[in-house]
Amino acid sequence: AQTVTQSQPEMSVQEAETVTLSCTYDTSESDYYLFWYKQPPSRQMILVIRQEAYKQQNATENRFSVNFQKAAKSFSLKISDSQLGDAAMYFCAYNSGGGSNYKLTFGKGTLLTVNP
Amino acid sequence: DAMVIQNPRYQVTQFGKPVTLSCSQTLNHNVMYWYQQKSSQAPKLLFHYYDKDFNNEADTPDNFQSRRPNTSFCFLDIRSPGLGDAAMYLCATSKGGSSYNEQFFGPGTRLTVL
């Protein structure tokens, strides 16, 4: 079974600075998808960024980018120019992809605090 | 705006009293999911529907059941809630047959069991 590990229960960053959240995963599959989801306090979870394992290029969405190291099974999220609205719980998630496998396996999350 | 809606946002029930949580979607997605998220933990998938096909996770307690009467609605029934069932329940949807599984989440229903 796949597992996702987020080793940082909490992180903090100063507004306008850069922060990196760590995620590692374990799988024997070669084709899969990785996601970072953001869950603000009392608000719904939204997708921040996704990465297809077959793509070598790291995904980027505005201030959010990932460092995907397939061999190391590592998938970190970098948030540049942090804003107060970035404060949230961040979950790393894995999916085998396509076909009939719809299950997302989540890590335990990292609570990000942004200090003004 | 297309979205996933959950009602109620907060639900209080008594130990052993059946409770139903509701989810609706305007995204016209094939797949609907129910997750349980306990405090400071990752969401845990309970089951999902692909259209009318029900898929139960192996470790989902028998106490939890689900109904999907049509594409738009999905219900989570907890037959005899225990104190350990107090949690946030998240509904999510995704397109079927897509190459990746981006899931769209509702705001959740927080269940308190007295």
Tab-separated table of C-alpha atoms in Angstrom:
chain	number	residue	atom	x	y	z
A	1	ALA	CA	0.000	0.000	0.000
A	2	GLN	CA	1.113	3.495	-0.695
A	3	THR	CA	2.037	5.784	2.175
A	4	VAL	CA	2.599	9.519	2.316
A	5	THR	CA	4.732	11.119	5.011
A	6	GLN	CA	4.878	14.768	5.976
A	7	SER	CA	7.581	15.118	8.583
A	8	GLN	CA	6.834	18.720	9.560
A	9	PRO	CA	3.674	18.996	11.668
A	10	GLU	CA	4.064	22.780	11.819
A	11	MET	CA	5.994	25.434	9.930
A	12	SER	CA	6.083	29.190	10.121
A	13	VAL	CA	7.256	31.858	7.698
A	14	GLN	CA	7.470	35.619	7.610
A	15	GLU	CA	5.262	37.403	5.159
A	16	ALA	CA	7.004	37.854	1.770
A	17	GLU	CA	9.561	35.129	2.545
A	18	THR	CA	9.846	31.659	1.051
A	19	VAL	CA	8.995	28.406	2.769
A	20	THR	CA	9.346	24.770	1.723
A	21	LEU	CA	7.080	21.993	2.945
A	22	SER	CA	8.364	18.417	2.744
A	23	CYS	CA	6.628	15.275	1.582
A	24	THR	CA	7.893	11.782	0.911
A	25	TYR	CA	5.949	8.805	-0.301
A	26	ASP	CA	6.367	5.131	-0.780
A	27	THR	CA	5.098	3.261	-3.825
A	28	SER	CA	6.090	0.456	-6.118
A	29	GLU	CA	4.220	1.974	-9.051
A	30	SER	CA	5.894	3.868	-11.851
A	31	ASP	CA	2.945	5.958	-12.961
A	32	TYR	CA	1.048	8.066	-10.443
A	33	TYR	CA	0.000	11.572	-9.487
A	34	LEU	CA	0.956	13.754	-6.573
A	35	PHE	CA	-0.967	16.700	-5.185
A	36	TRP	CA	-0.713	19.450	-2.639
A	37	TYR	CA	-4.014	20.485	-1.092
A	38	LYS	CA	-4.586	23.533	1.101
A	39	GLN	CA	-7.171	23.534	3.896
A	40	PRO	CA	-7.647	26.990	5.470
A	41	PRO	CA	-9.247	27.153	8.911
A	42	SER	CA	-12.977	26.427	8.671
A	43	ARG	CA	-12.848	26.495	4.894
A	44	GLN	CA	-12.864	23.857	2.227
A	45	MET	CA	-9.876	22.038	0.914
A	46	ILE	CA	-8.613	23.241	-2.445
A	47	LEU	CA	-6.025	21.927	-4.851
A	48	VAL	CA	-2.822	23.952	-4.921
A	49	ILE	CA	-0.739	22.054	-7.432
A	50	ARG	CA	-0.371	18.630	-9.011
A	51	GLN	CA	2.467	16.686	-10.560
A	52	GLU	CA	2.324	13.772	-12.969
A	53	ALA	CA	5.064	11.264	-12.206
A	54	TYR	CA	5.905	10.752	-15.871
A	55	LYS	CA	6.765	14.426	-16.258
A	56	GLN	CA	10.320	15.395	-15.407
A	57	GLN	CA	9.539	19.095	-15.293
A	58	ASN	CA	8.476	20.386	-11.906
A	59	ALA	CA	4.982	21.858	-11.763
A	60	THR	CA	4.525	25.566	-11.078
A	61	GLU	CA	1.418	27.581	-10.266
A	62	ASN	CA	2.178	31.251	-9.712
A	63	ARG	CA	3.930	31.477	-6.305
A	64	PHE	CA	3.709	27.731	-5.725
A	65	SER	CA	6.187	25.270	-7.152
A	66	VAL	CA	7.247	21.726	-6.424
A	67	ASN	CA	10.538	19.903	-6.309
A	68	PHE	CA	9.722	16.418	-7.526
A	69	GLN	CA	12.485	13.864	-7.072
A	70	LYS	CA	11.093	10.586	-8.393
A	71	ALA	CA	14.043	8.401	-7.483
A	72	ALA	CA	14.069	9.750	-3.938
A	73	LYS	CA	10.247	9.647	-3.776
A	74	SER	CA	10.200	13.202	-2.586
A	75	PHE	CA	7.669	15.918	-3.438
A	76	SER	CA	8.223	19.223	-1.659
A	77	LEU	CA	6.162	22.389	-2.030
A	78	LYS	CA	7.795	25.795	-2.207
A	79	ILE	CA	5.748	28.884	-1.488
A	80	SER	CA	7.419	32.097	-2.598
A	81	ASP	CA	6.517	35.599	-1.426
A	82	SER	CA	4.330	34.158	1.334
A	83	GLN	CA	1.079	35.956	2.035
A	84	LEU	CA	-1.166	35.980	5.084
A	85	GLY	CA	-3.778	34.101	3.074
A	86	ASP	CA	-1.385	31.212	2.657
A	87	ALA	CA	-1.858	30.280	6.304
A	88	ALA	CA	-3.519	26.869	6.292
A	89	MET	CA	-3.039	23.151	6.728
A	90	TYR	CA	-1.273	21.712	3.710
A	91	PHE	CA	-1.751	18.089	2.739
A	92	CYS	CA	0.381	16.107	0.350
A	93	ALA	CA	-1.588	13.401	-1.470
A	94	TYR	CA	-0.919	10.461	-3.781
A	95	ASN	CA	-3.066	8.784	-6.409
A	96	SER	CA	-2.241	5.801	-8.593
A	97	GLY	CA	-3.896	7.546	-11.467
A	98	GLY	CA	-6.423	6.726	-14.136
A	99	GLY	CA	-8.398	3.570	-14.578
A	100	SER	CA	-10.658	2.749	-11.687
A	101	ASN	CA	-8.329	3.745	-8.864
A	102	TYR	CA	-9.793	6.908	-7.431
A	103	LYS	CA	-8.324	6.784	-3.971
A	104	LEU	CA	-6.289	9.702	-2.672
A	105	THR	CA	-3.849	8.823	0.090
A	106	PHE	CA	-3.080	11.843	2.240
A	107	GLY	CA	-0.196	12.684	4.505
A	108	LYS	CA	-0.923	13.934	8.023
A	109	GLY	CA	-0.536	17.553	7.011
A	110	THR	CA	1.665	20.537	7.813
A	111	LEU	CA	0.175	23.538	9.551
A	112	LEU	CA	1.651	26.689	8.033
A	113	THR	CA	1.600	29.940	9.961
A	114	VAL	CA	2.417	33.190	8.177
A	115	ASN	CA	3.694	35.952	10.437
A	116	PRO	CA	3.130	39.603	9.447
B	1	ASP	CA	-20.426	28.862	-9.587
B	2	ALA	CA	-20.120	25.093	-9.840
B	3	MET	CA	-19.498	23.691	-6.416
B	4	VAL	CA	-19.810	20.992	-3.771
B	5	ILE	CA	-22.305	21.785	-1.030
B	6	GLN	CA	-22.627	20.085	2.323
B	7	ASN	CA	-25.511	20.393	4.732
B	8	PRO	CA	-25.589	20.973	7.550
B	9	ARG	CA	-22.213	22.537	8.323
B	10	TYR	CA	-22.561	21.518	11.975
B	11	GLN	CA	-24.505	18.541	13.257
B	12	VAL	CA	-25.023	17.457	16.833
B	13	THR	CA	-26.431	14.040	17.603
B	14	GLN	CA	-26.770	11.806	20.586
B	15	PHE	CA	-24.894	8.602	21.169
B	16	GLY	CA	-26.660	5.876	19.207
B	17	LYS	CA	-29.090	8.169	17.399
B	18	PRO	CA	-28.966	7.757	13.595
B	19	VAL	CA	-27.798	10.766	11.655
B	20	THR	CA	-27.629	11.625	7.952
B	21	LEU	CA	-25.232	14.057	6.326
B	22	SER	CA	-25.942	15.494	2.911
B	23	CYS	CA	-23.780	16.423	-0.065
B	24	SER	CA	-24.773	17.888	-3.403
B	25	GLN	CA	-22.763	18.976	-6.418
B	26	THR	CA	-23.327	21.141	-9.452
B	27	LEU	CA	-20.180	19.946	-11.236
B	28	ASN	CA	-21.913	16.972	-12.862
B	29	HIS	CA	-19.037	14.742	-11.794
B	30	ASN	CA	-19.294	10.971	-11.962
B	31	VAL	CA	-17.496	10.222	-8.730
B	32	MET	CA	-18.515	11.264	-5.239
B	33	TYR	CA	-16.511	10.529	-2.090
B	34	TRP	CA	-16.982	10.618	1.654
B	35	TYR	CA	-13.992	11.223	3.913
B	36	GLN	CA	-13.723	11.249	7.673
B	37	GLN	CA	-11.232	13.737	9.132
B	38	LYS	CA	-10.546	13.653	12.835
B	39	SER	CA	-8.858	16.540	14.581
B	40	SER	CA	-5.349	17.227	13.296
B	41	GLN	CA	-5.400	14.120	11.107
B	42	ALA	CA	-5.435	13.408	7.403
B	43	PRO	CA	-8.749	12.784	5.658
B	44	LYS	CA	-9.565	9.089	5.527
B	45	LEU	CA	-11.625	7.751	2.653
B	46	LEU	CA	-14.744	5.900	3.781
B	47	PHE	CA	-16.244	5.046	0.385
B	48	HIS	CA	-16.973	6.430	-3.041
B	49	TYR	CA	-19.529	6.119	-5.805
B	50	TYR	CA	-18.690	5.969	-9.471
B	51	ASP	CA	-22.105	6.848	-10.859
B	52	LYS	CA	-24.255	4.251	-9.086
B	53	ASP	CA	-21.444	1.813	-8.364
B	54	PHE	CA	-20.610	1.805	-4.664
B	55	ASN	CA	-17.038	1.194	-3.490
B	56	ASN	CA	-16.442	0.643	0.196
B	57	GLU	CA	-13.000	0.889	1.778
B	58	ALA	CA	-12.057	-2.321	3.543
B	59	ASP	CA	-11.660	-0.687	6.945
B	60	THR	CA	-14.841	1.408	6.898
B	61	PRO	CA	-17.019	0.353	9.838
B	62	ASP	CA	-20.388	-1.221	9.079
B	63	ASN	CA	-21.940	1.621	11.028
B	64	PHE	CA	-21.348	3.886	8.030
B	65	GLN	CA	-23.485	3.628	4.923
B	66	SER	CA	-24.103	5.775	1.905
B	67	ARG	CA	-26.776	6.455	-0.676
B	68	ARG	CA	-26.592	8.187	-4.023
B	69	PRO	CA	-30.095	8.616	-5.421
B	70	ASN	CA	-28.930	10.637	-8.431
B	71	THR	CA	-25.864	12.284	-9.939
B	72	SER	CA	-26.147	15.409	-7.829
B	73	PHE	CA	-26.735	14.051	-4.343
B	74	CYS	CA	-24.959	11.702	-1.985
B	75	PHE	CA	-25.784	10.932	1.642
B	76	LEU	CA	-23.758	9.558	4.524
B	77	ASP	CA	-25.773	7.610	7.077
B	78	ILE	CA	-24.320	6.769	10.468
B	79	ARG	CA	-26.613	4.174	11.976
B	80	SER	CA	-25.539	4.292	15.601
B	81	PRO	CA	-23.001	7.041	16.183
B	82	GLY	CA	-20.441	6.493	18.884
B	83	LEU	CA	-18.233	9.054	20.573
B	84	GLY	CA	-15.405	7.976	18.283
B	85	ASP	CA	-17.388	9.032	15.231
B	86	ALA	CA	-17.150	12.701	16.137
B	87	ALA	CA	-15.209	14.228	13.270
B	88	MET	CA	-15.357	16.445	10.217
B	89	TYR	CA	-16.958	14.655	7.279
B	90	LEU	CA	-15.829	15.811	3.877
B	91	CYS	CA	-17.596	15.194	0.610
B	92	ALA	CA	-15.629	15.415	-2.621
B	93	THR	CA	-16.250	14.874	-6.323
B	94	SER	CA	-14.167	14.147	-9.388
B	95	LYS	CA	-14.629	13.410	-13.059
B	96	GLY	CA	-14.662	9.758	-13.980
B	97	GLY	CA	-12.311	8.416	-16.584
B	98	SER	CA	-9.847	11.273	-16.387
B	99	SER	CA	-6.154	10.603	-16.346
B	100	TYR	CA	-5.698	12.199	-12.965
B	101	ASN	CA	-7.891	12.381	-9.983
B	102	GLU	CA	-8.340	16.011	-8.998
B	103	GLN	CA	-10.955	16.032	-6.314
B	104	PHE	CA	-13.134	18.998	-5.448
B	105	PHE	CA	-14.108	19.228	-1.809
B	106	GLY	CA	-17.086	20.607	0.022
B	107	PRO	CA	-16.688	22.681	3.199
B	108	GLY	CA	-17.408	19.686	5.423
B	109	THR	CA	-19.896	18.851	8.153
B	110	ARG	CA	-18.594	18.814	11.691
B	111	LEU	CA	-20.333	16.079	13.655
B	112	THR	CA	-20.535	16.204	17.433
B	113	VAL	CA	-21.745	13.149	19.335
B	114	LEU	CA	-23.039	13.745	22.848
